[in-house]
């Protein structure tokens, strides 16, 4: 194995764990060369290993010709994208835990890695401590995957669990999550998609024995890629029904293995740092030395075309629709198209709907 010289960008929660592991490791496969921080006054007591330098200028570290691997652990997109782009243009191998960066620019950056002979790895940016990218790329490589569904946000799952199990309001559940460091001071990105759910929907879901989860799903149908990211109501037979708190989970349906489920912590410095270090170990073994092309390119994607719903209306349920099951103010619909759903909402003011995850 070649000795890898590393530039570590960011010394926050995850960065500190990675730093400590790199410094304490006796693995001769890597050497910490640079640590980039935004506020050096907060890190005056950091004991750098011999030869390593602390700087606020990411360019000094990223563009150092002796650096082989750049570990990007900066929050946000702006500076992080600049630094990662520069690293890839210089043919370096990049490890990132930046969900926003991978989501908004992953395909673009992946192509740079391929063009300039570098690498882009991001196990830590997907499902926290679950090695799901490696599982798909390696463990399920011979298989044909038909569907992937997952709870990929520990903050939103914690809030939904607190509302369901403790009877808290959304605001109270969010404050509890923030008090336990499971949510950021500005939680907008974590709660968008669940912040509009009403207490009536939660009560109706509980009445039907359902649990509300924020679910990301993608699946193949008739040669077309379908996708959906939305809150859904799961029944007890669903593999993700029992996934509560900050836990993340991914369910994969494939031809050879069938249905397989992967669970692990979706938040926390140690779990995410483990994924960062696993990518580093992979690079040190000479794996993934070119662009991974693992970013999913959605060229003909389309949203779900037909789905069942939990519907709630305190003033009475819609008429003219054959419900699968019904209670006084809530019911489970048959499969509806988006047009059917839009028409139902338009003719029934006050009707609330929630997709069923089946």
PDB file of C-alpha atoms in Angstrom, residues 30-310:
ATOM      1  CA  UNK A  30      -1.675   7.338   5.648  1.00  0.00           C
ATOM      2  CA  UNK A  31      -0.159  10.533   7.012  1.00  0.00           C
ATOM      3  CA  UNK A  32      -2.039  13.670   8.062  1.00  0.00           C
ATOM      4  CA  UNK A  33      -0.496  16.627   6.230  1.00  0.00           C
ATOM      5  CA  UNK A  34      -3.010  19.469   6.621  1.00  0.00           C
ATOM      6  CA  UNK A  35      -5.921  20.405   8.875  1.00  0.00           C
ATOM      7  CA  UNK A  36      -8.125  23.222   7.570  1.00  0.00           C
ATOM      8  CA  UNK A  37     -10.317  25.132  10.034  1.00  0.00           C
ATOM      9  CA  UNK A  38     -12.449  28.265   9.848  1.00  0.00           C
ATOM     10  CA  UNK A  39     -11.734  29.515  13.389  1.00  0.00           C
ATOM     11  CA  UNK A  40      -8.144  28.686  14.381  1.00  0.00           C
ATOM     12  CA  UNK A  41      -8.590  30.367  17.773  1.00  0.00           C
ATOM     13  CA  UNK A  42     -10.884  27.489  18.762  1.00  0.00           C
ATOM     14  CA  UNK A  43      -8.204  24.914  18.057  1.00  0.00           C
ATOM     15  CA  UNK A  44      -5.159  26.315  19.805  1.00  0.00           C
ATOM     16  CA  UNK A  45      -4.818  23.191  21.950  1.00  0.00           C
ATOM     17  CA  UNK A  46      -4.895  20.760  19.029  1.00  0.00           C
ATOM     18  CA  UNK A  47      -1.761  18.621  19.029  1.00  0.00           C
ATOM     19  CA  UNK A  48      -0.803  18.141  15.399  1.00  0.00           C
ATOM     20  CA  UNK A  49       1.293  15.145  14.407  1.00  0.00           C
ATOM     21  CA  UNK A  50       4.817  15.771  13.161  1.00  0.00           C
ATOM     22  CA  UNK A  51       4.805  17.429   9.749  1.00  0.00           C
ATOM     23  CA  UNK A  52       1.113  18.408   9.788  1.00  0.00           C
ATOM     24  CA  UNK A  53       0.037  22.037   9.426  1.00  0.00           C
ATOM     25  CA  UNK A  54      -3.056  23.953  10.581  1.00  0.00           C
ATOM     26  CA  UNK A  55      -4.447  26.575   8.181  1.00  0.00           C
ATOM     27  CA  UNK A  56      -7.545  28.566   7.336  1.00  0.00           C
ATOM     28  CA  UNK A  57      -6.724  28.533   3.606  1.00  0.00           C
ATOM     29  CA  UNK A  58      -8.138  25.388   2.030  1.00  0.00           C
ATOM     30  CA  UNK A  59      -6.261  26.100  -1.212  1.00  0.00           C
ATOM     31  CA  UNK A  60      -2.896  25.628   0.486  1.00  0.00           C
ATOM     32  CA  UNK A  61      -3.968  22.178   1.588  1.00  0.00           C
ATOM     33  CA  UNK A  62      -5.986  21.017  -1.425  1.00  0.00           C
ATOM     34  CA  UNK A  63      -3.529  22.235  -4.032  1.00  0.00           C
ATOM     35  CA  UNK A  64      -0.448  20.928  -2.228  1.00  0.00           C
ATOM     36  CA  UNK A  65       1.068  18.552  -4.825  1.00  0.00           C
ATOM     37  CA  UNK A  66       2.114  16.104  -2.095  1.00  0.00           C
ATOM     38  CA  UNK A  67      -1.481  15.618  -0.883  1.00  0.00           C
ATOM     39  CA  UNK A  68      -3.185  12.490  -2.207  1.00  0.00           C
ATOM     40  CA  UNK A  69      -6.489  12.448  -0.342  1.00  0.00           C
ATOM     41  CA  UNK A  70      -8.799  15.316   0.620  1.00  0.00           C
ATOM     42  CA  UNK A  71     -11.363  14.585   3.355  1.00  0.00           C
ATOM     43  CA  UNK A  72     -14.086  17.228   3.101  1.00  0.00           C
ATOM     44  CA  UNK A  73     -16.118  17.684   6.299  1.00  0.00           C
ATOM     45  CA  UNK A  74     -17.243  21.289   5.846  1.00  0.00           C
ATOM     46  CA  UNK A  75     -20.912  22.138   6.326  1.00  0.00           C
ATOM     47  CA  UNK A  76     -22.796  23.836   3.502  1.00  0.00           C
ATOM     48  CA  UNK A  77     -22.167  23.799  -0.225  1.00  0.00           C
ATOM     49  CA  UNK A  78     -20.263  26.958  -1.242  1.00  0.00           C
ATOM     50  CA  UNK A  79     -16.706  26.511   0.058  1.00  0.00           C
ATOM     51  CA  UNK A  80     -17.097  22.737   0.134  1.00  0.00           C
ATOM     52  CA  UNK A  81     -17.904  22.566  -3.577  1.00  0.00           C
ATOM     53  CA  UNK A  82     -15.027  24.885  -4.449  1.00  0.00           C
ATOM     54  CA  UNK A  83     -12.587  22.786  -2.454  1.00  0.00           C
ATOM     55  CA  UNK A  84     -13.807  19.438  -3.776  1.00  0.00           C
ATOM     56  CA  UNK A  85     -13.872  20.699  -7.365  1.00  0.00           C
ATOM     57  CA  UNK A  86     -10.306  21.958  -7.043  1.00  0.00           C
ATOM     58  CA  UNK A  87      -9.174  18.668  -5.528  1.00  0.00           C
ATOM     59  CA  UNK A  88     -10.715  16.637  -8.351  1.00  0.00           C
ATOM     60  CA  UNK A  89      -9.307  18.954 -11.018  1.00  0.00           C
ATOM     61  CA  UNK A  90      -5.892  18.186  -9.488  1.00  0.00           C
ATOM     62  CA  UNK A  91      -6.571  14.453  -9.780  1.00  0.00           C
ATOM     63  CA  UNK A  92      -6.888  13.866  -6.043  1.00  0.00           C
ATOM     64  CA  UNK A  93      -9.037  11.361  -4.216  1.00  0.00           C
ATOM     65  CA  UNK A  94     -11.878  12.945  -2.264  1.00  0.00           C
ATOM     66  CA  UNK A  95     -13.888  11.620   0.657  1.00  0.00           C
ATOM     67  CA  UNK A  96     -16.949  13.632   1.694  1.00  0.00           C
ATOM     68  CA  UNK A  97     -19.729  13.372   4.261  1.00  0.00           C
ATOM     69  CA  UNK A  98     -21.570  16.350   2.768  1.00  0.00           C
ATOM     70  CA  UNK A  99     -25.141  15.308   1.960  1.00  0.00           C
ATOM     71  CA  UNK A 100     -26.050  18.657   0.384  1.00  0.00           C
ATOM     72  CA  UNK A 101     -23.003  18.591  -1.861  1.00  0.00           C
ATOM     73  CA  UNK A 102     -23.586  15.040  -3.093  1.00  0.00           C
ATOM     74  CA  UNK A 103     -27.299  15.689  -3.641  1.00  0.00           C
ATOM     75  CA  UNK A 104     -26.831  18.897  -5.620  1.00  0.00           C
ATOM     76  CA  UNK A 105     -23.535  18.311  -7.423  1.00  0.00           C
ATOM     77  CA  UNK A 106     -22.719  14.614  -7.079  1.00  0.00           C
ATOM     78  CA  UNK A 107     -23.019  13.735 -10.767  1.00  0.00           C
ATOM     79  CA  UNK A 108     -20.954  16.752 -11.822  1.00  0.00           C
ATOM     80  CA  UNK A 109     -18.202  15.987  -9.314  1.00  0.00           C
ATOM     81  CA  UNK A 110     -18.231  12.291 -10.156  1.00  0.00           C
ATOM     82  CA  UNK A 111     -17.564  13.135 -13.793  1.00  0.00           C
ATOM     83  CA  UNK A 112     -14.627  15.344 -12.784  1.00  0.00           C
ATOM     84  CA  UNK A 113     -13.176  12.408 -10.872  1.00  0.00           C
ATOM     85  CA  UNK A 114     -13.439  10.238 -13.973  1.00  0.00           C
ATOM     86  CA  UNK A 115     -12.002  12.890 -16.289  1.00  0.00           C
ATOM     87  CA  UNK A 116      -8.976  13.779 -14.146  1.00  0.00           C
ATOM     88  CA  UNK A 117      -8.160  10.378 -12.686  1.00  0.00           C
ATOM     89  CA  UNK A 118      -9.193  11.067  -9.117  1.00  0.00           C
ATOM     90  CA  UNK A 119     -11.942   9.529  -6.998  1.00  0.00           C
ATOM     91  CA  UNK A 120     -15.068  10.688  -5.241  1.00  0.00           C
ATOM     92  CA  UNK A 121     -16.336   8.564  -2.340  1.00  0.00           C
ATOM     93  CA  UNK A 122     -19.254   9.502  -0.114  1.00  0.00           C
ATOM     94  CA  UNK A 123     -20.301   6.559   2.033  1.00  0.00           C
ATOM     95  CA  UNK A 124     -20.597   8.954   4.989  1.00  0.00           C
ATOM     96  CA  UNK A 125     -23.059  11.170   3.107  1.00  0.00           C
ATOM     97  CA  UNK A 126     -25.654   8.401   2.794  1.00  0.00           C
ATOM     98  CA  UNK A 127     -27.416   6.831   5.794  1.00  0.00           C
ATOM     99  CA  UNK A 128     -24.803   7.808   8.387  1.00  0.00           C
ATOM    100  CA  UNK A 129     -23.094   4.713   9.756  1.00  0.00           C
ATOM    101  CA  UNK A 130     -24.739   2.193   7.396  1.00  0.00           C
ATOM    102  CA  UNK A 131     -22.261   1.066   4.689  1.00  0.00           C
ATOM    103  CA  UNK A 132     -25.006   1.083   2.076  1.00  0.00           C
ATOM    104  CA  UNK A 133     -22.999   2.358  -0.910  1.00  0.00           C
ATOM    105  CA  UNK A 134     -20.392  -0.351  -0.401  1.00  0.00           C
ATOM    106  CA  UNK A 135     -23.128  -2.951   0.062  1.00  0.00           C
ATOM    107  CA  UNK A 136     -24.736  -2.009  -3.255  1.00  0.00           C
ATOM    108  CA  UNK A 137     -21.489  -1.628  -5.203  1.00  0.00           C
ATOM    109  CA  UNK A 138     -19.806  -4.737  -3.828  1.00  0.00           C
ATOM    110  CA  UNK A 139     -22.104  -7.065  -1.898  1.00  0.00           C
ATOM    111  CA  UNK A 140     -24.967  -6.831  -4.380  1.00  0.00           C
ATOM    112  CA  UNK A 141     -22.850  -6.322  -7.499  1.00  0.00           C
ATOM    113  CA  UNK A 142     -23.963  -9.606  -9.167  1.00  0.00           C
ATOM    114  CA  UNK A 143     -27.622  -8.949  -8.330  1.00  0.00           C
ATOM    115  CA  UNK A 144     -30.280  -6.888 -10.091  1.00  0.00           C
ATOM    116  CA  UNK A 145     -31.812  -4.333  -7.751  1.00  0.00           C
ATOM    117  CA  UNK A 146     -35.492  -3.612  -8.327  1.00  0.00           C
ATOM    118  CA  UNK A 147     -36.283  -1.229  -5.495  1.00  0.00           C
ATOM    119  CA  UNK A 148     -34.525   0.752  -2.765  1.00  0.00           C
ATOM    120  CA  UNK A 149     -36.430   2.420   0.083  1.00  0.00           C
ATOM    121  CA  UNK A 150     -35.029   4.085   3.132  1.00  0.00           C
ATOM    122  CA  UNK A 151     -35.381   6.235   6.219  1.00  0.00           C
ATOM    123  CA  UNK A 152     -32.371   8.445   5.645  1.00  0.00           C
ATOM    124  CA  UNK A 153     -32.855  11.330   8.057  1.00  0.00           C
ATOM    125  CA  UNK A 154     -32.344  10.649  11.739  1.00  0.00           C
ATOM    126  CA  UNK A 155     -33.682  14.058  12.802  1.00  0.00           C
ATOM    127  CA  UNK A 156     -37.044  13.717  11.067  1.00  0.00           C
ATOM    128  CA  UNK A 157     -37.405  10.116  12.202  1.00  0.00           C
ATOM    129  CA  UNK A 158     -36.739  11.117  15.818  1.00  0.00           C
ATOM    130  CA  UNK A 159     -39.405  13.824  15.622  1.00  0.00           C
ATOM    131  CA  UNK A 160     -41.978  11.517  14.017  1.00  0.00           C
ATOM    132  CA  UNK A 161     -41.270   8.862  16.660  1.00  0.00           C
ATOM    133  CA  UNK A 162     -41.660  11.365  19.506  1.00  0.00           C
ATOM    134  CA  UNK A 163     -44.999  12.550  18.124  1.00  0.00           C
ATOM    135  CA  UNK A 164     -46.220   8.966  17.694  1.00  0.00           C
ATOM    136  CA  UNK A 165     -44.969   7.452  20.959  1.00  0.00           C
ATOM    137  CA  UNK A 166     -44.941  10.411  23.363  1.00  0.00           C
ATOM    138  CA  UNK A 167     -47.888  12.344  21.962  1.00  0.00           C
ATOM    139  CA  UNK A 168     -45.779  15.489  21.586  1.00  0.00           C
ATOM    140  CA  UNK A 169     -46.639  18.330  19.251  1.00  0.00           C
ATOM    141  CA  UNK A 170     -44.329  18.909  16.302  1.00  0.00           C
ATOM    142  CA  UNK A 171     -42.749  21.959  17.974  1.00  0.00           C
ATOM    143  CA  UNK A 172     -42.181  20.105  21.247  1.00  0.00           C
ATOM    144  CA  UNK A 173     -40.673  17.106  19.449  1.00  0.00           C
ATOM    145  CA  UNK A 174     -38.341  19.402  17.514  1.00  0.00           C
ATOM    146  CA  UNK A 175     -37.207  21.160  20.692  1.00  0.00           C
ATOM    147  CA  UNK A 176     -36.527  17.783  22.301  1.00  0.00           C
ATOM    148  CA  UNK A 177     -34.460  16.727  19.292  1.00  0.00           C
ATOM    149  CA  UNK A 178     -32.474  19.961  19.436  1.00  0.00           C
ATOM    150  CA  UNK A 179     -31.887  19.566  23.189  1.00  0.00           C
ATOM    151  CA  UNK A 180     -30.378  16.136  22.506  1.00  0.00           C
ATOM    152  CA  UNK A 181     -28.240  17.450  19.601  1.00  0.00           C
ATOM    153  CA  UNK A 182     -30.235  15.408  17.097  1.00  0.00           C
ATOM    154  CA  UNK A 183     -31.329  18.564  15.249  1.00  0.00           C
ATOM    155  CA  UNK A 184     -29.534  21.706  14.112  1.00  0.00           C
ATOM    156  CA  UNK A 185     -30.399  25.156  15.453  1.00  0.00           C
ATOM    157  CA  UNK A 186     -31.810  25.806  11.967  1.00  0.00           C
ATOM    158  CA  UNK A 187     -33.537  22.489  11.221  1.00  0.00           C
ATOM    159  CA  UNK A 188     -35.210  23.525   7.959  1.00  0.00           C
ATOM    160  CA  UNK A 189     -33.498  20.950   5.750  1.00  0.00           C
ATOM    161  CA  UNK A 190     -34.233  18.128   8.176  1.00  0.00           C
ATOM    162  CA  UNK A 191     -37.910  18.846   8.785  1.00  0.00           C
ATOM    163  CA  UNK A 192     -39.079  20.013   5.373  1.00  0.00           C
ATOM    164  CA  UNK A 193     -41.639  17.470   4.252  1.00  0.00           C
ATOM    165  CA  UNK A 194     -42.958  16.602   7.711  1.00  0.00           C
ATOM    166  CA  UNK A 195     -43.570  20.043   9.229  1.00  0.00           C
ATOM    167  CA  UNK A 196     -46.948  20.381   7.508  1.00  0.00           C
ATOM    168  CA  UNK A 197     -48.440  17.175   8.925  1.00  0.00           C
ATOM    169  CA  UNK A 198     -51.420  17.883  11.165  1.00  0.00           C
ATOM    170  CA  UNK A 199     -52.269  16.280  14.528  1.00  0.00           C
ATOM    171  CA  UNK A 200     -55.383  14.843  12.833  1.00  0.00           C
ATOM    172  CA  UNK A 201     -53.206  12.821  10.433  1.00  0.00           C
ATOM    173  CA  UNK A 202     -51.133  11.434  13.302  1.00  0.00           C
ATOM    174  CA  UNK A 203     -54.254  10.544  15.255  1.00  0.00           C
ATOM    175  CA  UNK A 204     -55.818   8.834  12.228  1.00  0.00           C
ATOM    176  CA  UNK A 205     -52.618   6.907  11.476  1.00  0.00           C
ATOM    177  CA  UNK A 206     -52.497   5.680  15.079  1.00  0.00           C
ATOM    178  CA  UNK A 207     -56.147   4.668  14.893  1.00  0.00           C
ATOM    179  CA  UNK A 208     -55.376   2.521  11.845  1.00  0.00           C
ATOM    180  CA  UNK A 209     -52.237   1.045  13.443  1.00  0.00           C
ATOM    181  CA  UNK A 210     -49.993   2.896  10.981  1.00  0.00           C
ATOM    182  CA  UNK A 211     -46.744   4.803  11.578  1.00  0.00           C
ATOM    183  CA  UNK A 212     -45.763   7.931   9.687  1.00  0.00           C
ATOM    184  CA  UNK A 213     -42.216   7.895   8.295  1.00  0.00           C
ATOM    185  CA  UNK A 214     -40.325  10.131   5.888  1.00  0.00           C
ATOM    186  CA  UNK A 215     -39.413   7.654   3.169  1.00  0.00           C
ATOM    187  CA  UNK A 216     -37.166   7.944   0.120  1.00  0.00           C
ATOM    188  CA  UNK A 217     -37.840   5.319  -2.544  1.00  0.00           C
ATOM    189  CA  UNK A 218     -36.746   4.539  -6.064  1.00  0.00           C
ATOM    190  CA  UNK A 219     -37.726   1.568  -8.185  1.00  0.00           C
ATOM    191  CA  UNK A 220     -37.770   0.263 -11.713  1.00  0.00           C
ATOM    192  CA  UNK A 221     -41.014  -0.346 -13.565  1.00  0.00           C
ATOM    193  CA  UNK A 222     -41.368  -1.101 -17.267  1.00  0.00           C
ATOM    194  CA  UNK A 223     -37.860   0.156 -17.959  1.00  0.00           C
ATOM    195  CA  UNK A 224     -38.581   3.466 -16.243  1.00  0.00           C
ATOM    196  CA  UNK A 225     -37.081   4.839 -13.042  1.00  0.00           C
ATOM    197  CA  UNK A 226     -39.703   5.901 -10.503  1.00  0.00           C
ATOM    198  CA  UNK A 227     -38.949   7.906  -7.392  1.00  0.00           C
ATOM    199  CA  UNK A 228     -40.587   9.487  -4.381  1.00  0.00           C
ATOM    200  CA  UNK A 229     -39.466  11.308  -1.232  1.00  0.00           C
ATOM    201  CA  UNK A 230     -42.435  11.946   1.037  1.00  0.00           C
ATOM    202  CA  UNK A 231     -44.020  11.196   4.394  1.00  0.00           C
ATOM    203  CA  UNK A 232     -45.940   7.942   4.166  1.00  0.00           C
ATOM    204  CA  UNK A 233     -48.033   5.816   6.500  1.00  0.00           C
ATOM    205  CA  UNK A 234     -46.549   2.335   6.966  1.00  0.00           C
ATOM    206  CA  UNK A 235     -48.445  -0.743   8.097  1.00  0.00           C
ATOM    207  CA  UNK A 236     -46.926  -3.167  10.664  1.00  0.00           C
ATOM    208  CA  UNK A 237     -45.842  -5.646   7.985  1.00  0.00           C
ATOM    209  CA  UNK A 238     -43.515  -3.110   6.339  1.00  0.00           C
ATOM    210  CA  UNK A 239     -39.776  -3.719   7.070  1.00  0.00           C
ATOM    211  CA  UNK A 240     -39.323  -0.087   8.165  1.00  0.00           C
ATOM    212  CA  UNK A 241     -42.340   0.082  10.491  1.00  0.00           C
ATOM    213  CA  UNK A 242     -40.275  -0.584  13.636  1.00  0.00           C
ATOM    214  CA  UNK A 243     -37.408   1.793  12.757  1.00  0.00           C
ATOM    215  CA  UNK A 244     -37.683   4.530  15.392  1.00  0.00           C
ATOM    216  CA  UNK A 245     -35.645   7.376  16.859  1.00  0.00           C
ATOM    217  CA  UNK A 246     -32.509   8.542  15.055  1.00  0.00           C
ATOM    218  CA  UNK A 247     -31.998   5.150  13.429  1.00  0.00           C
ATOM    219  CA  UNK A 248     -31.644   5.025   9.652  1.00  0.00           C
ATOM    220  CA  UNK A 249     -32.593   1.990   7.608  1.00  0.00           C
ATOM    221  CA  UNK A 250     -32.542   0.899   3.977  1.00  0.00           C
ATOM    222  CA  UNK A 251     -34.558  -1.891   2.378  1.00  0.00           C
ATOM    223  CA  UNK A 252     -33.362  -3.353  -0.919  1.00  0.00           C
ATOM    224  CA  UNK A 253     -35.426  -5.666  -3.111  1.00  0.00           C
ATOM    225  CA  UNK A 254     -33.323  -7.596  -5.626  1.00  0.00           C
ATOM    226  CA  UNK A 255     -33.632 -10.685  -7.799  1.00  0.00           C
ATOM    227  CA  UNK A 256     -31.090 -12.954  -6.100  1.00  0.00           C
ATOM    228  CA  UNK A 257     -31.128 -11.896  -2.450  1.00  0.00           C
ATOM    229  CA  UNK A 258     -34.779 -10.897  -2.272  1.00  0.00           C
ATOM    230  CA  UNK A 259     -35.601  -8.363   0.437  1.00  0.00           C
ATOM    231  CA  UNK A 260     -32.701  -7.295   2.654  1.00  0.00           C
ATOM    232  CA  UNK A 261     -32.754  -4.633   5.370  1.00  0.00           C
ATOM    233  CA  UNK A 262     -29.833  -2.597   6.712  1.00  0.00           C
ATOM    234  CA  UNK A 263     -30.078  -0.592   9.957  1.00  0.00           C
ATOM    235  CA  UNK A 264     -27.699   1.710  11.784  1.00  0.00           C
ATOM    236  CA  UNK A 265     -27.280   5.113  13.415  1.00  0.00           C
ATOM    237  CA  UNK A 266     -28.165   7.903  11.024  1.00  0.00           C
ATOM    238  CA  UNK A 267     -26.598  10.692  13.031  1.00  0.00           C
ATOM    239  CA  UNK A 268     -23.629  11.253  15.311  1.00  0.00           C
ATOM    240  CA  UNK A 269     -19.956  11.974  14.846  1.00  0.00           C
ATOM    241  CA  UNK A 270     -18.626   8.497  15.553  1.00  0.00           C
ATOM    242  CA  UNK A 271     -20.936   6.606  13.203  1.00  0.00           C
ATOM    243  CA  UNK A 272     -20.368   9.031  10.336  1.00  0.00           C
ATOM    244  CA  UNK A 273     -16.631   9.188  10.991  1.00  0.00           C
ATOM    245  CA  UNK A 274     -16.494   5.408  10.706  1.00  0.00           C
ATOM    246  CA  UNK A 275     -17.888   5.665   7.165  1.00  0.00           C
ATOM    247  CA  UNK A 276     -15.282   8.330   6.321  1.00  0.00           C
ATOM    248  CA  UNK A 277     -12.468   6.131   7.601  1.00  0.00           C
ATOM    249  CA  UNK A 278     -13.860   3.102   5.766  1.00  0.00           C
ATOM    250  CA  UNK A 279     -13.601   5.036   2.503  1.00  0.00           C
ATOM    251  CA  UNK A 280     -10.039   6.009   3.420  1.00  0.00           C
ATOM    252  CA  UNK A 281      -9.146   2.384   4.104  1.00  0.00           C
ATOM    253  CA  UNK A 282     -10.621   1.442   0.731  1.00  0.00           C
ATOM    254  CA  UNK A 283      -8.529   4.052  -1.058  1.00  0.00           C
ATOM    255  CA  UNK A 284      -5.422   2.965   0.836  1.00  0.00           C
ATOM    256  CA  UNK A 285      -5.936  -0.587  -0.434  1.00  0.00           C
ATOM    257  CA  UNK A 286      -5.952   0.718  -3.988  1.00  0.00           C
ATOM    258  CA  UNK A 287      -9.708   0.436  -4.468  1.00  0.00           C
ATOM    259  CA  UNK A 288     -11.954   3.050  -6.091  1.00  0.00           C
ATOM    260  CA  UNK A 289      -9.013   4.888  -7.645  1.00  0.00           C
ATOM    261  CA  UNK A 290     -11.145   6.336 -10.428  1.00  0.00           C
ATOM    262  CA  UNK A 291     -14.539   7.988 -10.452  1.00  0.00           C
ATOM    263  CA  UNK A 292     -17.001   5.577  -8.879  1.00  0.00           C
ATOM    264  CA  UNK A 293     -19.897   6.489 -11.209  1.00  0.00           C
ATOM    265  CA  UNK A 294     -22.123   5.559  -8.282  1.00  0.00           C
ATOM    266  CA  UNK A 295     -24.212   8.732  -8.514  1.00  0.00           C
ATOM    267  CA  UNK A 296     -27.609   7.841  -9.876  1.00  0.00           C
ATOM    268  CA  UNK A 297     -28.305   9.643 -13.147  1.00  0.00           C
ATOM    269  CA  UNK A 298     -32.030  10.187 -13.450  1.00  0.00           C
ATOM    270  CA  UNK A 299     -32.700  10.827 -17.117  1.00  0.00           C
ATOM    271  CA  UNK A 300     -36.226   9.506 -17.462  1.00  0.00           C
ATOM    272  CA  UNK A 301     -37.364   9.578 -13.882  1.00  0.00           C
ATOM    273  CA  UNK A 302     -40.986   9.999 -12.993  1.00  0.00           C
ATOM    274  CA  UNK A 303     -42.943  10.189  -9.755  1.00  0.00           C
ATOM    275  CA  UNK A 304     -45.237   7.460  -8.554  1.00  0.00           C
ATOM    276  CA  UNK A 305     -48.238   7.085 -10.865  1.00  0.00           C
ATOM    277  CA  UNK A 306     -50.752   5.253  -8.656  1.00  0.00           C
ATOM    278  CA  UNK A 307     -50.986   4.977  -4.876  1.00  0.00           C
ATOM    279  CA  UNK A 308     -53.340   4.323  -1.969  1.00  0.00           C
ATOM    280  CA  UNK A 309     -53.912   7.002   0.668  1.00  0.00           C
ATOM    281  CA  UNK A 310     -55.025   7.561   4.198  1.00  0.00           C
TER     282      UNK A 310
END
